[in-house]
Coordinates of N, CA and C in Angstrom, one line a residue:
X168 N -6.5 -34.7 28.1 CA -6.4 -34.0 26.9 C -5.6 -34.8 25.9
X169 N -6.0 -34.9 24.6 CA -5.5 -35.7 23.4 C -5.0 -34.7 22.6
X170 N -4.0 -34.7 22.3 CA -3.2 -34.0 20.9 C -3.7 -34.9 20.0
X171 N -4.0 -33.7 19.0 CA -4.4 -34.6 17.8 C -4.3 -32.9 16.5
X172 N -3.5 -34.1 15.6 CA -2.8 -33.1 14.6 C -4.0 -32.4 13.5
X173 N -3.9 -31.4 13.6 CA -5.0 -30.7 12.0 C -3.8 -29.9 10.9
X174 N -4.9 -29.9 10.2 CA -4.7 -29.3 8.8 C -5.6 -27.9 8.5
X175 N -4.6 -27.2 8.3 CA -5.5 -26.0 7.8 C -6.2 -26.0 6.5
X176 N -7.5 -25.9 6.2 CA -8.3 -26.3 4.6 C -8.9 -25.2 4.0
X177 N -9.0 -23.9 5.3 CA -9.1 -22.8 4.3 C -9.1 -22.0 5.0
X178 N -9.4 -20.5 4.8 CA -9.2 -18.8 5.5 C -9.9 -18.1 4.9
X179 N -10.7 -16.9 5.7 CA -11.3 -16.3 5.8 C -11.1 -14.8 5.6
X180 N -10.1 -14.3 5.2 CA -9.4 -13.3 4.7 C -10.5 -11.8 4.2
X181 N -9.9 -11.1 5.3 CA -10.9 -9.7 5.2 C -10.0 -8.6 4.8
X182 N -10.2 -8.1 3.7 CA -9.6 -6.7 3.5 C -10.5 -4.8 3.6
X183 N -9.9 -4.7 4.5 CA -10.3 -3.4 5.1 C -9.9 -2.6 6.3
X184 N -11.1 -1.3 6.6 CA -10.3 -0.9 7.9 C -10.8 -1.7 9.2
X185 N -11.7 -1.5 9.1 CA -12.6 -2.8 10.2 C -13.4 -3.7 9.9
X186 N -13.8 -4.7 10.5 CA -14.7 -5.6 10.2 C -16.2 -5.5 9.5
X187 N -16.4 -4.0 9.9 CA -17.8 -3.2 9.7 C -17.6 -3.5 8.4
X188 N -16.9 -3.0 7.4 CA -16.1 -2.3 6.6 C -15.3 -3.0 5.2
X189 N -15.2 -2.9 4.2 CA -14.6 -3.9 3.9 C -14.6 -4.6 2.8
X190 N -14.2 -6.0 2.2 CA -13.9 -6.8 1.6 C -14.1 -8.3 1.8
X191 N -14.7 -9.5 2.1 CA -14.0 -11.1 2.3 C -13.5 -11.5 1.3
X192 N -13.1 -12.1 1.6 CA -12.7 -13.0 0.3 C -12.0 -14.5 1.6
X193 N -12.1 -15.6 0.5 CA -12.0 -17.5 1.2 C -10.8 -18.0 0.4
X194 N -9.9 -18.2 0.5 CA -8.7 -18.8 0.2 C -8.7 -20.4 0.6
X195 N -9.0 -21.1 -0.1 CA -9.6 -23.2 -0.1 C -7.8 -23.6 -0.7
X196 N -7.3 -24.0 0.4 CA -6.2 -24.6 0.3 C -6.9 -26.3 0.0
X197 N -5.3 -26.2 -1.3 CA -5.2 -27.9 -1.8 C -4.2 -28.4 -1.8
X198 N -3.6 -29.7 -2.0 CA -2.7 -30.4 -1.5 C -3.1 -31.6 -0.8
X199 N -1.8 -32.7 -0.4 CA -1.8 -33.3 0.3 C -2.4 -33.2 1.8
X200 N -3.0 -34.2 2.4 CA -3.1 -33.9 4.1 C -2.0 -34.0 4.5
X201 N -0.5 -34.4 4.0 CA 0.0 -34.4 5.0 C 1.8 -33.4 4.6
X202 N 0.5 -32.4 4.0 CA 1.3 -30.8 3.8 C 1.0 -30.1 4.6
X203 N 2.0 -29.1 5.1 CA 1.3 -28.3 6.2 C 0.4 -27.0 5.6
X204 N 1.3 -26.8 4.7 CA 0.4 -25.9 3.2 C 0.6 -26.4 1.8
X205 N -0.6 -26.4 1.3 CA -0.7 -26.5 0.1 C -0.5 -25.5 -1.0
X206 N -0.8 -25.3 -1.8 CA -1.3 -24.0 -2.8 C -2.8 -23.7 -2.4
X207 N -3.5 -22.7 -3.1 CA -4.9 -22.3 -2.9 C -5.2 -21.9 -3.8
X208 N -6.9 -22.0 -3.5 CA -7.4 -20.9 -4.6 C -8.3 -19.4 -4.1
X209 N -8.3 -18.9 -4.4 CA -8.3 -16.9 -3.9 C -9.6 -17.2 -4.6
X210 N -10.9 -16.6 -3.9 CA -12.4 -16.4 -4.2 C -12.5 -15.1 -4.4
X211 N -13.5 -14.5 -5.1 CA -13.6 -13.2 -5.3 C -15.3 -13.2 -5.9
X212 N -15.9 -12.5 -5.4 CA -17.3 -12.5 -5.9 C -17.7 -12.0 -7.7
X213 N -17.9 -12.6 -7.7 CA -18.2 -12.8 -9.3 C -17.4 -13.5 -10.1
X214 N -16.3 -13.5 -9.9 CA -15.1 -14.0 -10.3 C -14.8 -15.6 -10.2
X215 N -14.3 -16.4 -11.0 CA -13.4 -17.8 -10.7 C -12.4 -17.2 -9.8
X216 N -12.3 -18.5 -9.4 CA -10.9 -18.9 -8.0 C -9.6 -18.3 -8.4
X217 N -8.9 -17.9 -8.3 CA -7.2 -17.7 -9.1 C -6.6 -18.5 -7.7
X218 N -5.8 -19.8 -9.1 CA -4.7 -20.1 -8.4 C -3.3 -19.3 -7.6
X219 N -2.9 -19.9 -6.0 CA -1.7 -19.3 -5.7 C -1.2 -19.8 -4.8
X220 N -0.1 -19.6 -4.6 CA 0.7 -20.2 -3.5 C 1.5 -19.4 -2.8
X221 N 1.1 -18.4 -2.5 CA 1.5 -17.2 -1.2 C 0.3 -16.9 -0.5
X222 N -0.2 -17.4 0.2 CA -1.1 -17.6 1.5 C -0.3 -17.1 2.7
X223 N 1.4 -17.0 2.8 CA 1.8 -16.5 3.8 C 1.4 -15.6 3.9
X224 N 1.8 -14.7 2.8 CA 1.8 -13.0 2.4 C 0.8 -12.4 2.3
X225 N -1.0 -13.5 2.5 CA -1.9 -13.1 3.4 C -2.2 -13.1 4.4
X226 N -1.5 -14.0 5.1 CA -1.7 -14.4 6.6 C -1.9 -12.9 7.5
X227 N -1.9 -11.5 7.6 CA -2.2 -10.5 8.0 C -3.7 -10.6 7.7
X228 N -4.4 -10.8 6.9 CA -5.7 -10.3 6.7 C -6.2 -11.7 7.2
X229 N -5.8 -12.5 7.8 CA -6.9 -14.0 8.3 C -7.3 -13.1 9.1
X230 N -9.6 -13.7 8.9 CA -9.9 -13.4 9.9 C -10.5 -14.8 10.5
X231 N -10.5 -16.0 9.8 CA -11.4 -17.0 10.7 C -10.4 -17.9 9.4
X232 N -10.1 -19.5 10.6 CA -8.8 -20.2 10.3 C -10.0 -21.4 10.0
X233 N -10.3 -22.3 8.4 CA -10.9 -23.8 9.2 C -9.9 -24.8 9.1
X234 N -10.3 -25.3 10.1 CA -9.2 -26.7 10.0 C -9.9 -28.1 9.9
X235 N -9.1 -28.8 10.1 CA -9.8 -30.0 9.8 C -8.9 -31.4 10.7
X236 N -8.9 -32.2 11.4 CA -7.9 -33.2 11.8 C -7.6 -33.6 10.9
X237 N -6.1 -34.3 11.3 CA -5.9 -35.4 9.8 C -6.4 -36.4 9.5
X238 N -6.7 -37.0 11.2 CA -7.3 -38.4 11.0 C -8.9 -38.1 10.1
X239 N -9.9 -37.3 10.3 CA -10.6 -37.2 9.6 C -10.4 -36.7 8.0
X240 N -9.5 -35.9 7.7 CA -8.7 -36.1 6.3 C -8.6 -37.3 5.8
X241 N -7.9 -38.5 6.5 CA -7.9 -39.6 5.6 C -8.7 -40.3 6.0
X242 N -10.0 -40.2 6.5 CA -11.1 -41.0 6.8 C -12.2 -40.5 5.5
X243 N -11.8 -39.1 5.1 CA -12.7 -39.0 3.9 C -11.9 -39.3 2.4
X244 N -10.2 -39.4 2.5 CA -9.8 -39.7 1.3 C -10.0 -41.3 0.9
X245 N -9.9 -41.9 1.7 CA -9.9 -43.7 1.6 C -11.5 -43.8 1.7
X246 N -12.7 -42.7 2.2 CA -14.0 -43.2 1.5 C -14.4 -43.0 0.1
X247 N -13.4 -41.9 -0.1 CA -13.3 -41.4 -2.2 C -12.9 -42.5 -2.8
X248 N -11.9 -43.4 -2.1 CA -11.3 -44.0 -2.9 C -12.4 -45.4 -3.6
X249 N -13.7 -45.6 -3.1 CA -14.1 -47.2 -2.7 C -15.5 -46.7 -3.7

């Protein structure tokens, strides 16, 4: 087994009583790769993104975490760069 470090890039954030049930909404963290959190932006259907930077104080409603490695993080920032 290889440790190998990720980055969280966004959440899946469900408001309701059950999953049946409910609300989603996607919170797309930005920042550096080599922040552990960035700021984000809050999705809402119909709606533009709203900027924020309390993703802790949703962290109760994650229902699905994406991540991403770092090494593949900066394998796609240094191909933006060229």
């Amino acid at each position: 087994i290889q440790w190998r470090p990720y980055r969280l890039t966004a959440a899946i954030l469900h408001f309701g009583d059950s999953p049946l049930s409910g609300h989603y909404r996607a919170a797309i963290l930005r920042g550096s790769s080599d922040e552990m959190l960035g700021s984000f932006h809050l999705t809402d259907d119909g709606r533009s993104a709203e900027y924020s930077e309390q993703l802790h104080t949703l962290c109760t409603k994650c229902y699905l975490l994406i991540l991403v490695s770092r090494d593949r993080l900066r394998q796609l920032r240094d191909e933006g760069a060229h």
